[in-house]
XYZ file of C-alpha atoms in Angstrom:
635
model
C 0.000 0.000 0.000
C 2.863 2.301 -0.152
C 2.556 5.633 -2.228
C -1.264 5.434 -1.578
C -2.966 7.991 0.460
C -6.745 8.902 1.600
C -7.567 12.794 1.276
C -8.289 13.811 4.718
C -11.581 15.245 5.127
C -14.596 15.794 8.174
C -17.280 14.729 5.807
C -16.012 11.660 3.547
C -18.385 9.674 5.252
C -21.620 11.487 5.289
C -24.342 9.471 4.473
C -27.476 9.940 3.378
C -30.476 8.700 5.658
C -33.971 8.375 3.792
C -37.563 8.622 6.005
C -39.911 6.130 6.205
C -43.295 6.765 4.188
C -45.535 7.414 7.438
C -43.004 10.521 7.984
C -43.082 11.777 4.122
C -45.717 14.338 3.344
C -48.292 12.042 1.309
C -51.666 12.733 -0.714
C -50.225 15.502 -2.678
C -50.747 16.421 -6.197
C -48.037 18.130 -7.253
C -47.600 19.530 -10.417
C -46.973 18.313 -13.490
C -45.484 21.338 -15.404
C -42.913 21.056 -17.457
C -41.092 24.375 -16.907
C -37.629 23.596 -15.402
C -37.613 24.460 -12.450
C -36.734 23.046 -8.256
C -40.595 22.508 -8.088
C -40.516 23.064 -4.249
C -39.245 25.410 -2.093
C -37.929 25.022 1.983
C -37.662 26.756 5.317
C -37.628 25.920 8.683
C -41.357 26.370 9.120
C -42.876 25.316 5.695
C -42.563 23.779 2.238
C -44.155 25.775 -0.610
C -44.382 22.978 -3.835
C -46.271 23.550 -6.867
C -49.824 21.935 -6.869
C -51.759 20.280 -10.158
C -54.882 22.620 -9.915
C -57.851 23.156 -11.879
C -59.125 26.878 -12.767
C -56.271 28.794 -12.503
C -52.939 28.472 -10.742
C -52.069 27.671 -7.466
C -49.602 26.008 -4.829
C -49.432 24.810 -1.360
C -47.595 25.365 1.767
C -46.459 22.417 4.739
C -45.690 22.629 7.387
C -42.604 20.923 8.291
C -43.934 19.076 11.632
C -47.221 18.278 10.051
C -46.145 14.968 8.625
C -47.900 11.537 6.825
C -50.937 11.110 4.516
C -52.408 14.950 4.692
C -56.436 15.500 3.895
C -57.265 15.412 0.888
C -58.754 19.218 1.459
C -56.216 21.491 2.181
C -55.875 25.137 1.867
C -54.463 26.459 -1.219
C -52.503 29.762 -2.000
C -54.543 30.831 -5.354
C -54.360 33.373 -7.270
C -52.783 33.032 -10.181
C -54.558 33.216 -13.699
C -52.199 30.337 -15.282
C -49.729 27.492 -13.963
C -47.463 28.693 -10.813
C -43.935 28.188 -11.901
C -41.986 28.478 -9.271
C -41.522 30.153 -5.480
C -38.878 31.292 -3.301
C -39.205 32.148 0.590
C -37.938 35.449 2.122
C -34.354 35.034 3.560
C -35.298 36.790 6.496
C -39.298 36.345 6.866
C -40.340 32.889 7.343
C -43.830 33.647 6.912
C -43.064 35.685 3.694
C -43.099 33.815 0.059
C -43.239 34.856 -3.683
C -44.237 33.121 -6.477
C -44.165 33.259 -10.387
C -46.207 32.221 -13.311
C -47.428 31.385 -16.194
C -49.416 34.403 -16.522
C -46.835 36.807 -16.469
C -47.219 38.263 -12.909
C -45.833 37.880 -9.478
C -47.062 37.694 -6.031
C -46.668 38.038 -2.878
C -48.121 35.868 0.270
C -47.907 35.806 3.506
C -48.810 32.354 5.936
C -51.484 32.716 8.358
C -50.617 32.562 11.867
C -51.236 29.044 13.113
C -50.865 28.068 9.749
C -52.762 24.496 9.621
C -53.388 21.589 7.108
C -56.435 20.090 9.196
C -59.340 21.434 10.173
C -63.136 21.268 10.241
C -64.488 22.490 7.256
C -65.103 20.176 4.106
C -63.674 22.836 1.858
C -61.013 24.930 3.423
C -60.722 28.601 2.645
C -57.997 29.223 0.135
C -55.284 32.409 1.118
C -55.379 35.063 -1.419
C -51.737 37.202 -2.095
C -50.952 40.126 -0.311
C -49.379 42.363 -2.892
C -49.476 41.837 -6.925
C -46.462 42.725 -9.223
C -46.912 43.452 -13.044
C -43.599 44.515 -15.406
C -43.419 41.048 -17.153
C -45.099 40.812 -20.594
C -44.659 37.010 -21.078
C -44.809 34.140 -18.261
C -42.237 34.506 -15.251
C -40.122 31.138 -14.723
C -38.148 32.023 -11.767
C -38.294 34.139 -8.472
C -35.372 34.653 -6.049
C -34.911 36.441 -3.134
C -32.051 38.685 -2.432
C -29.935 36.758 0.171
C -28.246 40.086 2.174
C -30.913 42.911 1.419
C -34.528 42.913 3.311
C -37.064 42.879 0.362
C -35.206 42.711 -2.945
C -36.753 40.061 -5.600
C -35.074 39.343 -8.639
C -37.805 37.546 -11.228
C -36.430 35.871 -14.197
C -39.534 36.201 -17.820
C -39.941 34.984 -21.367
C -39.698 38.510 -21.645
C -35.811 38.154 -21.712
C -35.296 40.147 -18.809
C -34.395 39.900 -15.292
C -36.002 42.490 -13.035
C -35.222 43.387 -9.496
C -38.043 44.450 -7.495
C -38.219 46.740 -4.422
C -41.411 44.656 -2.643
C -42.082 47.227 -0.437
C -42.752 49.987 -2.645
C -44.169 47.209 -4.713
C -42.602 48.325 -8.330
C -39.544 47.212 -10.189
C -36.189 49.418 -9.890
C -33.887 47.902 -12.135
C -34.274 45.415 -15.160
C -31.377 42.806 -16.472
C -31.800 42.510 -20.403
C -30.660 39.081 -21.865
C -30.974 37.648 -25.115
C -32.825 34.570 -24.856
C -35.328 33.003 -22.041
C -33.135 32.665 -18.568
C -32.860 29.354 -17.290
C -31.353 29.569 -13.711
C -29.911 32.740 -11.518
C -28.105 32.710 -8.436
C -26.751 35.737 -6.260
C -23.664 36.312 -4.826
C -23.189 36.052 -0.918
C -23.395 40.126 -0.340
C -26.137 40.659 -2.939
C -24.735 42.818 -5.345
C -24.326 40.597 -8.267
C -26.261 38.070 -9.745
C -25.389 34.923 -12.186
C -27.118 33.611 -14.915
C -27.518 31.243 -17.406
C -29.921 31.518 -20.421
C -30.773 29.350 -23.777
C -28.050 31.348 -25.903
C -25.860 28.828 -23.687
C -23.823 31.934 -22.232
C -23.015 32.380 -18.394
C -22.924 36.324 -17.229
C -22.496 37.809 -14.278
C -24.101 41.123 -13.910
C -23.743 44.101 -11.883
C -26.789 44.154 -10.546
C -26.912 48.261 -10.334
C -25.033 49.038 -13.271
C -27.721 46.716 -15.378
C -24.894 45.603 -17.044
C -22.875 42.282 -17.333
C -19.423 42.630 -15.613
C -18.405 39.242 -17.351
C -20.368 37.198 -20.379
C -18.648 34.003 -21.167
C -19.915 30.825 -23.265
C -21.292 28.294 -21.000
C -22.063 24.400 -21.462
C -21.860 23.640 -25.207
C -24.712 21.490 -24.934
C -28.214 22.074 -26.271
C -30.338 21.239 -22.895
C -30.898 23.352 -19.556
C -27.869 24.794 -17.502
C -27.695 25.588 -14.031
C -25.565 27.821 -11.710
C -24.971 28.746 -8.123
C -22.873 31.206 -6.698
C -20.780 29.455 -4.053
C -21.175 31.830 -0.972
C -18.975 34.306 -0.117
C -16.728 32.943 -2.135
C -15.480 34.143 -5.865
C -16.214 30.881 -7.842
C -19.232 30.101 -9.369
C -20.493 26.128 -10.085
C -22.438 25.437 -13.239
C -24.144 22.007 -14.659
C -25.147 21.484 -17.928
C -24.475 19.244 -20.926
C -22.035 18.550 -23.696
C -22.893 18.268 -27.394
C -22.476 14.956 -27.145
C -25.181 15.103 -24.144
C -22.970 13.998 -21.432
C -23.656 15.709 -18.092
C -21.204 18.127 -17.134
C -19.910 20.086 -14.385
C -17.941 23.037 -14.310
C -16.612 25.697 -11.646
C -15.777 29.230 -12.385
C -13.215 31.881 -11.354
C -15.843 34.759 -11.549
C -13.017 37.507 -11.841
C -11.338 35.214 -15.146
C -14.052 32.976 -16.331
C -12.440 32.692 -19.723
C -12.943 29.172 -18.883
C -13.974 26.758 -16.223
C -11.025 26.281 -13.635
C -8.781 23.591 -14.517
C -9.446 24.367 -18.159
C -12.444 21.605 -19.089
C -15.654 20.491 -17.509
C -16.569 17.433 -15.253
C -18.245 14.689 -17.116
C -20.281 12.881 -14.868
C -22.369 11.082 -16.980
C -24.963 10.534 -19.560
C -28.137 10.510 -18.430
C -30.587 13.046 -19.792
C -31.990 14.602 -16.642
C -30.838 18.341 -15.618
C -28.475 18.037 -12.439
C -30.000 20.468 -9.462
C -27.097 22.170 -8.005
C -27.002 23.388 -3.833
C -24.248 24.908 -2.295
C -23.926 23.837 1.470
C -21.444 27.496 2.831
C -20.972 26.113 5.878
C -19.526 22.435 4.991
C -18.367 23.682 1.975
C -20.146 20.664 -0.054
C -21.767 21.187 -3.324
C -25.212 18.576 -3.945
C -26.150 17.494 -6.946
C -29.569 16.154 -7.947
C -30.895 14.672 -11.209
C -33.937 15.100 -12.657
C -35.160 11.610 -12.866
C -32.845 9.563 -11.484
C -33.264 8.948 -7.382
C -29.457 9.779 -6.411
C -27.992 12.475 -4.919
C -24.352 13.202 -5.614
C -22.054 15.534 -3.435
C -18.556 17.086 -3.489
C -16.287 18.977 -1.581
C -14.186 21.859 -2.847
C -10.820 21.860 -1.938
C -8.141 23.576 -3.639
C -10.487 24.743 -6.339
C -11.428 21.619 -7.437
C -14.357 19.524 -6.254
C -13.447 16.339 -4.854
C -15.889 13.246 -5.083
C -17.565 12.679 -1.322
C -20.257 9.744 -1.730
C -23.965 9.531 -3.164
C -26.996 8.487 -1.792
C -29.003 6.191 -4.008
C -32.443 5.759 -4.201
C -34.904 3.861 -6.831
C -36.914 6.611 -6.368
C -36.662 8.909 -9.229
C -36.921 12.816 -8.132
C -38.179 15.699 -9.978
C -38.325 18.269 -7.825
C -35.745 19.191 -4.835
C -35.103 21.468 -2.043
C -32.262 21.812 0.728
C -33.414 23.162 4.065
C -31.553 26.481 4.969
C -29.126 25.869 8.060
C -30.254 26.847 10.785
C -33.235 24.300 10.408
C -31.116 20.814 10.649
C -31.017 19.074 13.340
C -27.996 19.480 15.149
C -28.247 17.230 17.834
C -28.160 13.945 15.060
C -24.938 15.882 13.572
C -27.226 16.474 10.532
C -25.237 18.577 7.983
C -28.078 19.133 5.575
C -31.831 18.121 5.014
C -32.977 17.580 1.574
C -37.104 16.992 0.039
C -37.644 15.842 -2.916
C -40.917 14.627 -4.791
C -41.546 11.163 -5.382
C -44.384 10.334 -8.586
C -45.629 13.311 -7.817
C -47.764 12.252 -4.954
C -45.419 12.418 -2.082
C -42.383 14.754 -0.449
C -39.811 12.492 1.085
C -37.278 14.102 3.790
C -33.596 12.825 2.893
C -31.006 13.548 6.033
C -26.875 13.507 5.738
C -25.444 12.550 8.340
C -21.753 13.205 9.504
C -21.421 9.795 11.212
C -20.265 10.300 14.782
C -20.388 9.942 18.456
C -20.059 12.543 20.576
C -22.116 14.271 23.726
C -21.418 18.237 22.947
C -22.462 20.344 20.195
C -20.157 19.839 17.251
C -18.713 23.594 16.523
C -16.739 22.388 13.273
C -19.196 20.553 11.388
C -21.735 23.562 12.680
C -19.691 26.914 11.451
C -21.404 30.556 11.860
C -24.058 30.494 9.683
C -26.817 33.264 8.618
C -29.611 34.280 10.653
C -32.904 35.924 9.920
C -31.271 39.552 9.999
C -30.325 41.188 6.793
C -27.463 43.248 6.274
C -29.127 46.086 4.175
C -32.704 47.368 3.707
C -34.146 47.496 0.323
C -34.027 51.128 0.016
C -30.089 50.842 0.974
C -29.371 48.085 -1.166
C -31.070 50.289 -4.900
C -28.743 53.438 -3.201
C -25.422 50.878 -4.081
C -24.870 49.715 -0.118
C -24.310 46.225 0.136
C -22.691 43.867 2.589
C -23.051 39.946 4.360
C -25.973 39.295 6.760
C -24.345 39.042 10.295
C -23.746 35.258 11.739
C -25.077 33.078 14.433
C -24.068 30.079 16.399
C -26.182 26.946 16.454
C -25.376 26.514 19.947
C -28.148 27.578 20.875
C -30.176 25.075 18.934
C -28.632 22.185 20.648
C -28.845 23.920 24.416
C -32.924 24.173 23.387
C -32.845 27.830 22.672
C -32.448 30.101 19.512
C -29.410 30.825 17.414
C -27.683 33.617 19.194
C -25.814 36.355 17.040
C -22.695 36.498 16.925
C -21.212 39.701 19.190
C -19.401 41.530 16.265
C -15.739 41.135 17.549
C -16.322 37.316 16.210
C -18.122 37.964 12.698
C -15.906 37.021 10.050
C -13.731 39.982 7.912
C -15.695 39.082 5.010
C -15.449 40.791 1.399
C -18.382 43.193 0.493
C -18.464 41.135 -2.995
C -15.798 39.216 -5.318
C -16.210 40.942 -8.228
C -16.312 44.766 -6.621
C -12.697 45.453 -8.885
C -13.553 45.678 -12.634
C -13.015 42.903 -14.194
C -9.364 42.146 -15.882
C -9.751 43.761 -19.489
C -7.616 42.708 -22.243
C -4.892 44.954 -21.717
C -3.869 43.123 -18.345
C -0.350 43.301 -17.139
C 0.825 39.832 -17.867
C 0.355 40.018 -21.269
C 3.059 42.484 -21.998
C 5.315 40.576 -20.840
C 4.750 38.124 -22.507
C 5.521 39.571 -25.382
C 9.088 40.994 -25.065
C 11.105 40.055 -27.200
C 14.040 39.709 -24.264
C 13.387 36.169 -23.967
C 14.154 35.269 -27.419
C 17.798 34.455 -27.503
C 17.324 32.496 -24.439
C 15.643 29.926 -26.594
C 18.434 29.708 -29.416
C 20.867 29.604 -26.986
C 19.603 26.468 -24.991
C 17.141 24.624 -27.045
C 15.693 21.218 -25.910
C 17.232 17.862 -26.048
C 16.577 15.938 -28.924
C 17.910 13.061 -30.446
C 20.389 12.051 -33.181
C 17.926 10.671 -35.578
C 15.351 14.103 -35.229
C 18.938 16.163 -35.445
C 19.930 14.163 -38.557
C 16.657 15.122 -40.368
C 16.676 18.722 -39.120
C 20.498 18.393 -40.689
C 19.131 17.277 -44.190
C 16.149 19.588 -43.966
C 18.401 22.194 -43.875
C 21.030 21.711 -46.076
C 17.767 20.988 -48.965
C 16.510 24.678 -47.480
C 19.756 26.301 -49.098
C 19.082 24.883 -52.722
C 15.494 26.752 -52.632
C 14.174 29.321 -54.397
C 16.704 32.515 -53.326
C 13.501 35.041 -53.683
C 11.798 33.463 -51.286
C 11.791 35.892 -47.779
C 12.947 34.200 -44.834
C 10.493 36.018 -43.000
C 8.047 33.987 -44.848
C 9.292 31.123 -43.638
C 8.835 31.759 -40.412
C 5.247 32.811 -40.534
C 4.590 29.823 -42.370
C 5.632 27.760 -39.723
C 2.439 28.958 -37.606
C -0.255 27.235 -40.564
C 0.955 23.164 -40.812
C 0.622 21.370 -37.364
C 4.082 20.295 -36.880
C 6.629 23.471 -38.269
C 10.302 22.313 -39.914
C 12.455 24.176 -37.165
C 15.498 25.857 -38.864
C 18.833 26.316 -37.380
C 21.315 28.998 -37.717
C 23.327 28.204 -40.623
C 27.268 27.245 -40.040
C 28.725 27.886 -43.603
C 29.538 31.077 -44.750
C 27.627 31.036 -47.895
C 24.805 30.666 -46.529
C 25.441 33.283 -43.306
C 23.228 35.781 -44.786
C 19.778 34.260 -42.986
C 20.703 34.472 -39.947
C 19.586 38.163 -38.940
C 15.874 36.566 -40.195
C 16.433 33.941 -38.233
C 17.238 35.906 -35.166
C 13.881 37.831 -36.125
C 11.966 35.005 -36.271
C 13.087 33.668 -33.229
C 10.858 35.943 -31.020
C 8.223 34.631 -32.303
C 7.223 31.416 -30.928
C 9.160 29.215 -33.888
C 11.910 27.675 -32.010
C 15.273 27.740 -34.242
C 17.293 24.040 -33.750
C 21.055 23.082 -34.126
C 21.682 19.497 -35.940
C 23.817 16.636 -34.504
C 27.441 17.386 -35.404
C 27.040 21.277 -35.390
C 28.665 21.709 -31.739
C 32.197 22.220 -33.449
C 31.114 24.755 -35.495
C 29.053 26.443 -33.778
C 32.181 27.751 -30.988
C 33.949 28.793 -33.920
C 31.874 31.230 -35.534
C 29.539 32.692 -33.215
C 32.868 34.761 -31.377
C 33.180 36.096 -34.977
C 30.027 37.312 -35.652
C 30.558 38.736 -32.102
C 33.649 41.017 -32.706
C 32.214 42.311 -36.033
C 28.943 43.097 -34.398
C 30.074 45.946 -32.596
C 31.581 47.582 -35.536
C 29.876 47.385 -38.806
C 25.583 46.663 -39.446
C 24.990 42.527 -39.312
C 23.822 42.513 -43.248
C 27.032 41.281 -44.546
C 28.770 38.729 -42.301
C 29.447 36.269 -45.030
C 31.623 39.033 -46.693
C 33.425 39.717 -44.216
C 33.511 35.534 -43.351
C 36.157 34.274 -46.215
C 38.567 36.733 -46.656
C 39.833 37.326 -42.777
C 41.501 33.965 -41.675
C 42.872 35.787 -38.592
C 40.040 35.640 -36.515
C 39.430 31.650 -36.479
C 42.486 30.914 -34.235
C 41.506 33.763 -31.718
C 37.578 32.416 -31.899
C 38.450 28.836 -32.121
C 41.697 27.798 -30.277
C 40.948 23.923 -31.122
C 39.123 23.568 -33.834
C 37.824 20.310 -35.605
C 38.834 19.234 -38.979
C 35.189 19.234 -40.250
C 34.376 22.570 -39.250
C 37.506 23.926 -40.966
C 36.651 21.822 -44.658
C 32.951 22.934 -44.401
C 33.819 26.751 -44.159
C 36.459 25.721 -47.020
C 34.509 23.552 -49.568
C 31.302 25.260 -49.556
C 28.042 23.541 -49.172
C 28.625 20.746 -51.028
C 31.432 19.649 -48.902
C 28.845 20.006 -45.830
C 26.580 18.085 -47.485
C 28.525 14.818 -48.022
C 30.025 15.237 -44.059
C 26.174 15.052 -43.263
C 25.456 11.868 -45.462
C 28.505 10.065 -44.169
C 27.526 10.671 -40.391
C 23.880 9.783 -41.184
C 25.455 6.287 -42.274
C 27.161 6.065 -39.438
C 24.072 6.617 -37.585
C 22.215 4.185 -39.266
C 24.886 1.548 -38.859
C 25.048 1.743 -35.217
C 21.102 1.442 -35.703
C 21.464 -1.951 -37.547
C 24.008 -3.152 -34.923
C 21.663 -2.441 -31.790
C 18.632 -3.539 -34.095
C 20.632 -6.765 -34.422
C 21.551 -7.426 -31.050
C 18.015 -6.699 -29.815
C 16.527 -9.879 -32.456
C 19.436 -11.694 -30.945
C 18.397 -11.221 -27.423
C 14.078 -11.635 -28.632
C 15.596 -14.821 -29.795
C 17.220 -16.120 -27.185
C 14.032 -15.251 -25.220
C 12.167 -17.283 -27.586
C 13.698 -20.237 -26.546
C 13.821 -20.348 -23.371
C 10.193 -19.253 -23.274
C 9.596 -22.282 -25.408
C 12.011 -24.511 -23.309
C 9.597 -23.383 -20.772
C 5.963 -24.184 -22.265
C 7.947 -27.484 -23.580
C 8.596 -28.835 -19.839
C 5.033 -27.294 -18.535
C 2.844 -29.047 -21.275
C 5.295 -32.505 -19.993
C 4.237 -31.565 -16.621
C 0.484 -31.427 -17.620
C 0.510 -34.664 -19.782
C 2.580 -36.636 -16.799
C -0.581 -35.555 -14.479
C -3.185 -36.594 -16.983
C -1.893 -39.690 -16.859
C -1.748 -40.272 -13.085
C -5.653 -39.141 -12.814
C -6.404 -41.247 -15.701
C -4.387 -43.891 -13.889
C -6.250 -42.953 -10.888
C -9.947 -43.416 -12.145
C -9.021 -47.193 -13.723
């Protein structure tokens, strides 16, 4: 087992712990709508879910305590002229909901005190909406509560717009335009931006207040629904969504560089067809992820900016709709983490638990981190005048002593960041890219190139030597643009004979570009000799002519070279063809030391031949000599 390790983490075990059906929510009929959306909605009090109703649109709200088969008359929120769509409860108000629809409007409820499923009456009086707000001119798919400012909605419409509503004054203050239908949104931890993704398969993240997108990137490739969810006060971003082959993918985002997903590529997961339901656990730091019909529930940890594999709870139960309860409503004496619902067939809500499995007889402060209470940081009016900032924390402590959650005193909140993204985003005249582009660097690469081997440095040898029989109006700065178009380039090297001197001030241009220039096998002589040469007639004259200036002065050689080699000395003599015939008698040399080792190798295959057949020979005597004993054996 050496070399193998196991990633050390709180929650590698968490489980997930199902309910039994006489503690689900039963005798429901949910809706059957096929607008993508979570369905149901969760708070520590109630559970709003879509119901199938006739004459208009409507939904319901649970109670959490009031659990197994419910009556089959229960009161309904109605309202709505059309289908409701989808609902989202108030951060801060547990009694306080909104929901969307298909007839273009939003509303606004409020539960009844004493709030009750049962009660006397054969047909139970249905709640009507407290306030009604109109802006949309096609059907409104989404609704989402601000999570840092008291009373800011955010409503997502065919319309192509996203509009953030002051509920108080009851009117809309600021309005998002996109370019198709939305498909998900998700705020950041302080409010002040919001993430989406919409059918044009693009992910932006606008500034809420400028009603403009501080960063528009293309999404998942694929053609069906995306998601996204801003992961708390944190500046990354986790999407789901498909590939154009259809595969399930999942991605996570640098929202101040979201060029592309972190890492470079997207998570396959796999290839089933349902939309993955992302929910960010702050706390715990675990990401869940829940298919539209399949019955599992994956989840992930991020660590190090990448999302490490946890476990998955399994269920032959196929889900449609899901919900996580916020936290402050798990139960922290069972060291639940998180509490999930999710509709089964559409006739029941089933309660899923995970569990940190452990044994202990105090409250557990670091599986239970600060989390956010029913306080908001801003007020609505605040929040449209460009304030922003994080809800103050409390301790669950007080859960598990039987009380409330107690705020923290503000010595012990945590330093946290008004919002990732506050700094503009990195344009494209950011500071790495100049230098990048000096062209200091570029010797550097001549000087040491990379190791190669004898064979590659013969060819680049021959390549070369071909190069100087070409077409003399040919630019060399042509060649080395040309090297960018075919998908592996003919690297040049700086040429050794004197004839053919004259390239190299191209090739010393071209050589801060990203063409790398090569030396071939049996140019390290050479190369000693003339480079001091170039380098004391640098300094005095231009570098146009150095082959001029090459032939007639024999005095510098000695002083360059002190030792030269013979083969150096007859190439700068003879002229290219000279050069030429030096490289065709070491490529034969090459190739016969190729044909020895290639014949000492078949030797040696040979030789293992043998003795492999030696081997089978005395195995298959082995096998026939115990045949015969159990033959012997049964006569």
């Amino acid at each position: 087992m050496a070399g193998r390790f196991v990633r050390a983490s709180k929650y590698r075990h968490v489980y997930g712990q199902s309910t039994k059906k006489d503690q689900c929510y039963d005798n429901l009929r949910i809706s059957k709508n096929a607008w993508d959306t979570n369905i149901i909605k969760a708070n520590p009090e109630f559970i709003s879910v879509n119901w199938e109703a006739s004459g208009g649109g409507a939904f319901a709200v649970i109670p959490v305590n009031q659990r197994g088969k419910l009556p089959d008359g229960i009161p309904l929120f109605r309202g709505h002229t059309a289908a409701v769509l989808d609902t989202d409860w108030n951060p801060f108000d547990d009694n306080l909901l909104s929901s969307s629809s298909d007839d273009g409007k939003v509303f606004l409820w409020r539960v009844p005190k004493d709030f009750t499923l049962y009660s006397d009456s054969d047909e139970p009086a249905d709640i009507s909406p407290v306030a009604k707000l109109t802006g949309h001119a096609r059907k409104v798919g989404h609704v989402l509560f601000n999570p840092a400012a008291q009373n800011v909605l955010a409503s997502a419409s065919g319309d192509y717009s996203v509009k953030l509503w002051d509920i108080e004054q009851g009117k809309d203050r600021l309005s998002l335009k996109h370019g198709e239908i939305v498909q998900s949104l998700s705020w950041s931890a302080d409010g002040a931006y919001l993430v989406t993704t919409c059918r044009d398969k693009k992910l932006r993240i606008w500034d809420t207040r400028q009603q403009k997108p501080a960063q528009e990137v293309q999404g998942h490739p694929g053609a069906k629904n995306s998601r996204a969810v801003w992961l708390g006060d944190r500046d990354r971003i986790a999407t789901t969504g498909f590939s154009r082959m259809s595969d399930r993918q999942l991605g996570l985002w640098d929202v101040k560089m979201p060029k592309e997903p972190v890492g470079g590529d997207f998570t396959i997961l796999d290839s089933i067809s349902g939309v993955c339901m992302p929910f960010w656990d702050d706390g715990n730091r675990i990401l869940y992820l829940a298919g539209k019909g399949d019955g599992n529930i994956r989840y992930y940890e991020l660590e190090n900016d990448k999302f490490e594999y946890l476990s998955e709870y399994k269920s032959s139960d196929p889900q449609r709709g899901m919900a996580f309860l916020p936290k402050r409503g798990v139960n922290v004496h069972e060291n639940e983490v998180a509490r999930a619902f999710k509709t089964v067939n559409d006739s029941f809500i089933e309660p899923i638990s995970f569990i940190v499995p452990r044994r202990a007889e105090v409250f557990q402060d670091d599986i239970y981190p600060p989390t956010i209470g029913l306080k908001s940081a801003v007020s609505a009016a605040e929040w449209f005048d460009g304030k922003s900032g994080v809800p103050p924390l409390v301790s669950l402590k007080g859960r598990y002593d039987g009380g409330e959650a107690n705020e923290l005193p503000a010595s012990e909140q945590p330093q946290t960041k008004s919002t990732p993204v506050s700094s503009p985003p990195p344009t494209k005249t950011e500071a790495p890219k100049p230098k990048a582009a000096e062209p200091a660097p570029a010797p550097k690469t001549v000087a040491a190139p990379p190791a190669r081997t004898k064979l590659e440095d013969n060819k680049q040898a021959m390549s070369s030597m071909a190069d100087k029989f070409a077409d003399k109006d040919e630019d060399s700065s042509d060649d080395a643009s040309s090297f960018e178009e075919v998908a592996k380039p003919i690297e040049r090297h700086v040429p050794r004979d004197a004839a053919s001197a004259k390239a190299a001030p191209s090739l010393e241009r071209s050589s801060s570009s990203t063409t790398k220039l090569w030396q071939p096998a049996g140019s390290t002589a050479a190369a000693p000799a003339s480079t001091p040469a170039l380098a004391e007639k640098a300094p005095e004259k231009a570098p146009e002519k150095p082959a001029a200036k090459a032939t007639p002065t024999p005095t510098p050689a000695p002083a360059a070279a002190p030792a030269p080699e013979p083969s150096s000395t007859a190439k700068t003599a003879s002229g290219p063809g000279e050069a030429l015939k030096t490289h065709l008698s070491d490529i034969k040399g090459e190739i016969a030391g190729l044909k020895s080792q290639v014949g000492e190798l078949t030797e040696l295959v040979r030789s293992l031949a043998g003795r492999l057949n030696e081997m089978a020979g005395s195995q298959n005597e082995r096998i026939r000599a115990v045949e015969l004993e159990v033959e012997g054996m049964r006569e």
